[in-house]
Tab-separated table of C-alpha atoms (C1' of nucleotides) in Angstrom:
chain	number	residue	atom	x	y	z
A	902	UNK	CA	-52.032	-33.293	5.743
A	903	UNK	CA	-54.194	-35.937	4.359
A	904	UNK	CA	-55.385	-37.640	1.124
A	905	UNK	CA	-59.087	-37.062	0.182
A	906	UNK	CA	-61.573	-39.667	-0.878
A	907	UNK	CA	-61.240	-38.427	-4.418
A	908	UNK	CA	-57.770	-39.908	-4.488
A	909	UNK	CA	-58.509	-42.954	-2.390
A	910	UNK	CA	-61.622	-43.935	-4.261
A	911	UNK	CA	-59.969	-43.074	-7.544
A	912	UNK	CA	-57.250	-45.507	-6.886
A	913	UNK	CA	-59.669	-48.236	-5.701
A	914	UNK	CA	-61.671	-47.713	-8.828
A	915	UNK	CA	-58.694	-47.696	-11.135
A	916	UNK	CA	-57.285	-50.794	-9.495
A	917	UNK	CA	-60.559	-52.600	-9.988
A	918	UNK	CA	-60.572	-51.834	-13.687
A	919	UNK	CA	-56.948	-52.848	-13.942
A	920	UNK	CA	-57.787	-56.256	-12.361
A	921	UNK	CA	-60.722	-56.613	-14.646
A	922	UNK	CA	-58.404	-56.212	-17.650
A	923	UNK	CA	-59.221	-56.026	-21.301
A	924	UNK	CA	-61.615	-53.614	-23.021
A	925	UNK	CA	-64.881	-55.107	-21.791
A	926	UNK	CA	-66.723	-52.209	-20.093
A	927	UNK	CA	-67.650	-52.422	-16.467
A	928	UNK	CA	-70.687	-50.331	-15.354
A	929	UNK	CA	-69.913	-47.747	-12.689
A	930	UNK	CA	-72.744	-49.012	-10.500
A	931	UNK	CA	-71.560	-52.598	-10.498
A	932	UNK	CA	-68.032	-51.530	-9.656
A	933	UNK	CA	-69.233	-49.324	-6.833
A	934	UNK	CA	-71.369	-52.044	-5.396
A	935	UNK	CA	-68.572	-54.643	-5.408
A	936	UNK	CA	-66.154	-52.143	-3.801
A	937	UNK	CA	-68.672	-50.920	-1.282
A	938	UNK	CA	-68.460	-47.380	-2.399
A	939	UNK	CA	-71.329	-44.891	-3.054
A	940	UNK	CA	-72.534	-45.363	-6.655
A	941	UNK	CA	-73.225	-41.765	-7.627
A	942	UNK	CA	-69.967	-40.671	-6.257
A	943	UNK	CA	-68.015	-43.251	-8.126
A	944	UNK	CA	-69.616	-42.074	-11.274
A	945	UNK	CA	-68.298	-38.581	-10.634
A	946	UNK	CA	-64.834	-39.937	-10.067
A	947	UNK	CA	-64.882	-42.068	-13.190
A	948	UNK	CA	-65.865	-38.925	-15.110
A	949	UNK	CA	-62.735	-37.185	-13.853
A	950	UNK	CA	-60.593	-40.124	-14.652
A	951	UNK	CA	-61.980	-40.200	-18.150
A	952	UNK	CA	-61.390	-36.528	-18.791
A	953	UNK	CA	-57.870	-37.061	-17.646
A	954	UNK	CA	-57.589	-39.915	-20.218
A	955	UNK	CA	-56.974	-42.642	-17.748
A	956	UNK	CA	-60.056	-44.637	-18.510
A	957	UNK	CA	-62.382	-44.928	-21.523
A	958	UNK	CA	-66.122	-45.176	-21.458
A	959	UNK	CA	-68.831	-46.852	-23.547
A	960	UNK	CA	-72.242	-45.272	-23.358
A	961	UNK	CA	-75.640	-47.043	-23.438
A	962	UNK	CA	-76.751	-50.443	-22.504
A	963	UNK	CA	-73.895	-52.920	-21.948
A	964	UNK	CA	-71.649	-49.892	-21.578
A	965	UNK	CA	-69.274	-48.933	-18.771
A	966	UNK	CA	-65.639	-48.136	-18.233
A	967	UNK	CA	-62.306	-49.756	-18.820
A	968	UNK	CA	-58.668	-48.767	-18.363
A	969	UNK	CA	-57.249	-46.673	-21.255
A	970	UNK	CA	-53.704	-47.886	-20.945
A	971	UNK	CA	-51.529	-50.728	-19.636
A	972	UNK	CA	-51.622	-50.755	-15.792
A	973	UNK	CA	-47.837	-50.647	-15.811
A	974	UNK	CA	-47.849	-47.250	-17.465
A	975	UNK	CA	-50.227	-45.639	-14.949
A	976	UNK	CA	-48.784	-44.391	-11.702
A	977	UNK	CA	-50.475	-43.658	-8.346
A	978	UNK	CA	-49.560	-40.051	-9.042
A	979	UNK	CA	-51.425	-40.005	-12.329
A	980	UNK	CA	-54.621	-41.216	-10.663
A	981	UNK	CA	-54.302	-38.797	-7.678
A	982	UNK	CA	-53.711	-35.850	-9.950
A	983	UNK	CA	-56.642	-36.790	-12.198
A	984	UNK	CA	-58.984	-37.303	-9.131
A	985	UNK	CA	-57.676	-34.593	-6.860
A	986	UNK	CA	-56.136	-32.072	-9.257
A	987	UNK	CA	-52.965	-32.024	-7.223
A	988	UNK	CA	-50.925	-34.273	-4.988
A	989	UNK	CA	-49.535	-31.692	-2.663
A	990	UNK	CA	-50.391	-28.028	-2.467
A	991	UNK	CA	-47.692	-25.664	-1.313
A	992	UNK	CA	-49.556	-23.319	1.110
A	993	UNK	CA	-47.677	-20.067	0.333
A	994	UNK	CA	-48.182	-20.590	-3.459
A	995	UNK	CA	-51.899	-20.634	-2.899
A	996	UNK	CA	-52.307	-18.119	-0.122
A	997	UNK	CA	-49.897	-15.187	-0.136
A	998	UNK	CA	-50.275	-14.157	3.535
A	999	UNK	CA	-47.619	-11.530	3.419
A	1000	UNK	CA	-46.437	-10.215	0.106
A	1001	UNK	CA	-43.116	-8.972	1.266
A	1002	UNK	CA	-42.323	-12.566	2.370
A	1003	UNK	CA	-44.363	-14.772	0.034
A	1004	UNK	CA	-43.915	-12.783	-3.157
A	1005	UNK	CA	-41.277	-13.621	-5.742
A	1006	UNK	CA	-38.852	-11.157	-4.287
A	1007	UNK	CA	-39.410	-12.138	-0.693
A	1008	UNK	CA	-37.011	-14.346	1.368
A	1009	UNK	CA	-38.876	-17.186	3.071
A	1010	UNK	CA	-36.782	-20.134	4.309
A	1011	UNK	CA	-39.883	-22.271	4.568
A	1012	UNK	CA	-40.547	-22.454	0.880
A	1013	UNK	CA	-37.644	-24.708	-0.030
A	1014	UNK	CA	-38.876	-27.148	2.592
A	1015	UNK	CA	-42.318	-27.372	1.063
A	1016	UNK	CA	-41.024	-27.581	-2.431
A	1017	UNK	CA	-38.609	-30.405	-1.503
A	1018	UNK	CA	-41.372	-32.185	0.249
A	1019	UNK	CA	-43.546	-31.885	-2.766
A	1020	UNK	CA	-40.751	-33.221	-4.891
A	1021	UNK	CA	-40.299	-36.298	-2.708
A	1022	UNK	CA	-43.912	-37.008	-2.475
A	1023	UNK	CA	-44.296	-36.889	-6.290
A	1024	UNK	CA	-41.201	-39.013	-6.694
A	1025	UNK	CA	-42.636	-41.655	-4.383
A	1026	UNK	CA	-46.074	-41.608	-5.986
A	1027	UNK	CA	-44.681	-41.810	-9.480
A	1028	UNK	CA	-42.676	-44.886	-8.654
A	1029	UNK	CA	-45.701	-46.987	-7.952
A	1030	UNK	CA	-47.877	-48.247	-10.805
A	1031	UNK	CA	-51.300	-49.801	-10.895
A	1032	UNK	CA	-49.613	-53.019	-11.944
A	1033	UNK	CA	-47.676	-52.925	-8.745
A	1034	UNK	CA	-50.856	-52.597	-6.790
A	1035	UNK	CA	-52.285	-55.621	-8.271
A	1036	UNK	CA	-50.166	-57.769	-6.000
A	1037	UNK	CA	-50.861	-58.893	-2.475
A	1038	UNK	CA	-50.469	-56.281	0.336
A	1039	UNK	CA	-47.390	-57.957	1.658
A	1040	UNK	CA	-45.670	-57.926	-1.644
A	1041	UNK	CA	-46.447	-54.267	-2.192
A	1042	UNK	CA	-45.051	-53.535	1.241
A	1043	UNK	CA	-41.768	-55.091	0.291
A	1044	UNK	CA	-41.696	-53.455	-3.102
A	1045	UNK	CA	-42.367	-49.944	-1.722
A	1046	UNK	CA	-39.869	-50.049	1.097
A	1047	UNK	CA	-36.851	-48.444	-0.341
B	654	UNK	CA	-52.994	-32.872	0.247
B	655	UNK	CA	-51.967	-29.745	1.958
B	656	UNK	CA	-50.437	-28.128	4.958
B	657	UNK	CA	-52.716	-26.063	7.154
B	658	UNK	CA	-52.131	-22.632	8.484
B	659	UNK	CA	-51.643	-24.203	11.932
B	660	UNK	CA	-48.387	-25.690	10.740
B	661	UNK	CA	-47.391	-22.808	8.494
B	662	UNK	CA	-47.994	-20.167	11.047
B	663	UNK	CA	-46.587	-22.372	13.840
B	664	UNK	CA	-43.342	-22.568	11.908
B	665	UNK	CA	-43.178	-18.815	11.238
B	666	UNK	CA	-43.811	-18.179	14.921
B	667	UNK	CA	-41.285	-20.618	16.154
B	668	UNK	CA	-38.751	-19.325	13.722
B	669	UNK	CA	-39.314	-15.800	14.827
B	670	UNK	CA	-38.741	-16.818	18.449
B	671	UNK	CA	-35.571	-18.726	17.410
B	672	UNK	CA	-34.262	-15.569	15.651
B	673	UNK	CA	-35.099	-13.547	18.718
B	674	UNK	CA	-32.993	-15.882	20.832
B	675	UNK	CA	-32.429	-15.839	24.594
B	676	UNK	CA	-35.078	-16.046	27.181
B	677	UNK	CA	-36.449	-12.551	26.888
B	678	UNK	CA	-40.149	-13.020	26.333
B	679	UNK	CA	-41.841	-11.682	23.242
B	680	UNK	CA	-45.531	-10.776	23.516
B	681	UNK	CA	-47.711	-12.710	21.094
B	682	UNK	CA	-49.263	-9.560	19.805
B	683	UNK	CA	-46.020	-7.979	18.859
B	684	UNK	CA	-44.890	-11.138	17.125
B	685	UNK	CA	-48.125	-11.453	15.139
B	686	UNK	CA	-47.945	-7.781	14.077
B	687	UNK	CA	-44.339	-7.963	12.867
B	688	UNK	CA	-45.099	-11.168	10.905
B	689	UNK	CA	-48.398	-9.882	9.495
B	690	UNK	CA	-50.483	-12.623	11.014
B	691	UNK	CA	-53.796	-12.368	12.909
B	692	UNK	CA	-53.042	-11.726	16.594
B	693	UNK	CA	-55.699	-13.749	18.323
B	694	UNK	CA	-54.970	-16.640	16.097
B	695	UNK	CA	-51.173	-16.545	16.870
B	696	UNK	CA	-52.080	-16.645	20.531
B	697	UNK	CA	-54.001	-19.906	20.032
B	698	UNK	CA	-51.017	-21.415	18.113
B	699	UNK	CA	-48.487	-20.343	20.745
B	700	UNK	CA	-50.783	-21.975	23.345
B	701	UNK	CA	-50.473	-25.307	21.427
B	702	UNK	CA	-46.689	-24.913	21.124
B	703	UNK	CA	-46.469	-24.218	24.836
B	704	UNK	CA	-48.514	-27.388	25.676
B	705	UNK	CA	-46.186	-29.395	23.485
B	706	UNK	CA	-43.291	-27.999	25.416
B	707	UNK	CA	-41.710	-26.288	22.469
B	708	UNK	CA	-41.931	-22.683	23.884
B	709	UNK	CA	-42.150	-21.260	27.358
B	710	UNK	CA	-44.338	-18.450	28.456
B	711	UNK	CA	-44.194	-15.623	31.073
B	712	UNK	CA	-47.527	-14.237	32.187
B	713	UNK	CA	-48.336	-10.691	33.070
B	714	UNK	CA	-46.985	-7.396	32.017
B	715	UNK	CA	-43.599	-7.628	30.249
B	716	UNK	CA	-44.507	-11.236	29.648
B	717	UNK	CA	-44.549	-13.275	26.460
B	718	UNK	CA	-42.990	-16.302	24.809
B	719	UNK	CA	-39.620	-17.666	24.102
B	720	UNK	CA	-38.157	-20.864	22.712
B	721	UNK	CA	-37.853	-23.649	25.270
B	722	UNK	CA	-34.883	-25.366	23.615
B	723	UNK	CA	-31.987	-24.801	21.300
B	724	UNK	CA	-33.234	-24.205	17.714
B	725	UNK	CA	-30.938	-27.012	16.540
B	726	UNK	CA	-32.858	-29.504	18.618
B	727	UNK	CA	-36.271	-28.632	17.280
B	728	UNK	CA	-37.328	-30.003	13.943
B	729	UNK	CA	-39.951	-28.928	11.496
B	730	UNK	CA	-41.826	-32.158	12.312
B	731	UNK	CA	-41.828	-31.249	16.018
B	732	UNK	CA	-43.503	-27.899	15.354
B	733	UNK	CA	-45.965	-29.342	12.779
B	734	UNK	CA	-47.081	-32.128	15.154
B	735	UNK	CA	-47.485	-29.639	17.928
B	736	UNK	CA	-49.510	-27.248	15.880
B	737	UNK	CA	-51.497	-29.753	13.694
B	738	UNK	CA	-51.471	-32.889	15.839
B	739	UNK	CA	-50.231	-34.960	12.861
B	740	UNK	CA	-48.071	-34.523	9.762
B	741	UNK	CA	-49.791	-36.923	7.499
B	742	UNK	CA	-53.043	-38.886	8.158
B	743	UNK	CA	-53.461	-42.134	6.487
B	744	UNK	CA	-57.008	-42.128	5.196
B	745	UNK	CA	-57.989	-45.713	5.694
B	746	UNK	CA	-56.701	-45.614	9.365
B	747	UNK	CA	-59.182	-42.858	10.088
B	748	UNK	CA	-62.135	-43.945	7.982
B	749	UNK	CA	-62.708	-47.666	7.550
B	750	UNK	CA	-64.837	-47.480	4.456
B	751	UNK	CA	-65.012	-51.220	3.962
B	752	UNK	CA	-64.258	-53.455	6.897
B	753	UNK	CA	-63.344	-56.504	4.934
B	754	UNK	CA	-60.693	-54.479	3.177
B	755	UNK	CA	-59.686	-51.850	5.593
B	756	UNK	CA	-59.747	-54.019	8.778
B	757	UNK	CA	-56.630	-55.644	10.299
B	758	UNK	CA	-57.484	-58.969	8.414
B	759	UNK	CA	-58.200	-57.284	5.112
B	760	UNK	CA	-55.881	-57.204	2.148
B	761	UNK	CA	-55.431	-53.733	0.722
B	762	UNK	CA	-52.456	-53.008	-1.496
B	763	UNK	CA	-52.981	-49.190	-1.025
B	764	UNK	CA	-52.071	-49.222	2.627
B	765	UNK	CA	-48.301	-49.838	2.230
B	766	UNK	CA	-48.182	-46.898	-0.121
B	767	UNK	CA	-49.684	-44.478	2.380
B	768	UNK	CA	-47.595	-45.934	5.187
B	769	UNK	CA	-44.394	-45.553	3.197
B	770	UNK	CA	-45.406	-42.049	2.101
B	771	UNK	CA	-45.983	-41.096	5.745
B	772	UNK	CA	-42.561	-42.491	6.643
B	773	UNK	CA	-40.797	-40.435	3.925
B	774	UNK	CA	-42.646	-37.310	4.831
B	775	UNK	CA	-41.720	-37.631	8.522
B	776	UNK	CA	-38.114	-38.445	7.566
B	777	UNK	CA	-37.857	-35.337	5.521
B	778	UNK	CA	-39.491	-33.064	8.068
B	779	UNK	CA	-37.375	-34.492	10.940
B	780	UNK	CA	-34.218	-33.651	9.029
B	781	UNK	CA	-34.748	-29.956	9.075
B	782	UNK	CA	-34.208	-27.980	12.325
B	783	UNK	CA	-35.282	-24.419	13.144
B	784	UNK	CA	-31.654	-23.625	13.151
B	785	UNK	CA	-31.434	-24.652	9.491
B	786	UNK	CA	-34.412	-22.332	8.791
B	787	UNK	CA	-32.575	-19.330	10.289
B	788	UNK	CA	-30.474	-19.083	7.095
B	789	UNK	CA	-31.244	-17.418	3.764
B	790	UNK	CA	-33.755	-19.099	1.562
B	791	UNK	CA	-31.099	-19.940	-1.048
B	792	UNK	CA	-29.026	-21.638	1.617
B	793	UNK	CA	-31.881	-23.714	2.870
B	794	UNK	CA	-32.633	-24.615	-0.692
B	795	UNK	CA	-29.148	-26.142	-1.086
B	796	UNK	CA	-29.283	-27.702	2.354
B	797	UNK	CA	-32.528	-29.442	1.710
B	798	UNK	CA	-31.787	-30.758	-1.770
B	799	UNK	CA	-30.777	-34.277	-1.120
C	1307	DT	C1'	-90.042	-48.420	-32.342
C	1308	DC	C1'	-90.001	-48.861	-27.540
C	1309	DA	C1'	-88.078	-49.960	-23.173
C	1310	DA	C1'	-84.113	-50.851	-20.580
C	1311	DT	C1'	-79.507	-49.779	-19.445
C	1312	DA	C1'	-75.691	-46.596	-19.064
C	1313	DT	C1'	-72.914	-42.701	-19.446
C	1314	DC	C1'	-72.881	-37.657	-19.038
C	1315	DC	C1'	-73.188	-33.419	-16.517
C	1316	DG	C1'	-74.619	-29.597	-13.814
C	1317	DA	C1'	-76.482	-28.258	-9.721
C	1318	DC	C1'	-77.370	-28.651	-5.086
C	1319	DG	C1'	-77.245	-29.939	-0.097
C	1320	DC	C1'	-75.168	-31.558	4.276
C	1321	DC	C1'	-71.482	-31.326	7.410
C	1322	DT	C1'	-66.940	-31.080	9.001
C	1323	DA	C1'	-62.964	-28.696	9.880
C	1324	DG	C1'	-59.997	-24.945	8.900
C	1325	DG	C1'	-59.349	-20.315	10.024
C	1326	DC	C1'	-60.279	-16.775	12.887
C	1327	DT	C1'	-62.726	-13.830	16.642
C	1328	DC	C1'	-64.382	-12.702	21.277
C	1329	DG	C1'	-64.867	-12.171	26.115
C	1330	DG	C1'	-63.452	-12.788	30.315
C	1331	DA	C1'	-60.507	-14.983	34.123
C	1332	DA	C1'	-55.995	-15.121	36.226
C	1333	DA	C1'	-51.170	-13.530	36.815
C	1334	DG	C1'	-47.597	-10.417	37.140
C	1335	DC	C1'	-45.603	-5.663	36.619
C	1336	DA	C1'	-45.464	-0.356	37.854
D	749	DT	C1'	-54.992	-0.036	41.520
D	750	DG	C1'	-54.360	-0.025	36.930
D	751	DC	C1'	-52.077	-1.971	32.984
D	752	DT	C1'	-50.285	-5.562	30.392
D	753	DT	C1'	-50.213	-10.089	29.017
D	754	DT	C1'	-51.073	-15.081	29.147
D	755	DC	C1'	-54.735	-18.421	29.493
D	756	DC	C1'	-58.826	-20.807	27.711
D	757	DG	C1'	-63.331	-22.105	26.270
D	758	DA	C1'	-66.811	-20.902	23.148
D	759	DG	C1'	-68.507	-19.486	19.048
D	760	DC	C1'	-68.737	-17.806	14.121
D	761	DC	C1'	-68.046	-18.067	9.165
D	762	DT	C1'	-66.801	-20.126	4.972
D	763	DA	C1'	-64.799	-23.320	1.733
D	764	DG	C1'	-64.449	-27.573	0.479
D	765	DG	C1'	-65.027	-32.443	1.012
D	766	DC	C1'	-68.443	-35.729	0.354
D	767	DG	C1'	-71.945	-37.137	-1.624
D	768	DT	C1'	-77.067	-36.940	-3.968
D	769	DC	C1'	-80.473	-35.913	-7.587
D	770	DG	C1'	-82.594	-35.206	-11.884
D	771	DG	C1'	-82.581	-35.113	-16.352
D	772	DA	C1'	-80.375	-35.331	-21.120
D	773	DT	C1'	-78.115	-38.333	-24.386
D	774	DA	C1'	-76.485	-42.689	-26.362
D	775	DT	C1'	-76.721	-47.662	-27.231
D	776	DT	C1'	-78.666	-52.234	-27.196
D	777	DG	C1'	-81.978	-55.787	-27.714
D	778	DA	C1'	-86.744	-57.258	-28.235
DNA sequence: TCAATATCCGACGCCTAGGCTCGGAAAGCA
DNA sequence: TGCTTTCCGAGCCTAGGCGTCGGATATTGA
């Protein structure tokens, strides 16, 4: 079980824009270079974030991207879902290995485990905002420890 | 973020053996057929589970596999780690994209989030045993809901 | 009006790892 | 001596993660 670069980079990029603040657009290429990320790839990710309504873009010279909302109103989960389409995929939902077990009428004691896991992951990721991430690592550590 | 078939099948297989009970060996092929899983693949998974000490095997005719311990002492996390090597991989631990950020002296506010997420996932998966999973789906659902 | 700068967007290419198969060696029964 | 079964490495196929590229469109400033 792992997080992809879509989510990881998506968060780095969003966080960068959050720190930038305001509505002055930052070009994708500048952002990528300053974060040490592949430029073309960052562009793809910003496109996804824009389609999800998390960032806004300005085209043409002097254009770029800026955050669409207040960092406090954007959660880690929001960014991950925008970048990765999902936070956690329940296997048996996607691949019905055995219909008599995985179907709606089946009885599979594993399903509740995955569902609950998904719930807790989402809960955790929803509870952290971009504003939270603008602090020092040590502060975030304290904040996040329940 | 998703669970692989290694973990999913590993759990199905372990659970099957738990229900079987006792020390009478069940052949991998029989198990696979009754669970509707690919036989050769199940064999690989059982091998992993054996190496992790979760199941024991008897070679030769009339041989097969049985659970090494009481189902109550084996958690979902145990099985997943045996089958998948890890429950949750923290991205920046595996791939240091940017040394000044991801290195030990770097300051990355994302790390605490992943670490805490990992902690909570492990906590959840440790709290459910194979014995718990031997119940009906609806019972497990109630059990697991915190 | 032209050149430079950016976003926009689809398509494609590499490579890893997940998911599964195969073939054969060793071990234990009948 | 067969038959069954575990053991184990090797290999195959595909999807998807991870990026790259090329060109169209929009905007700015000279």
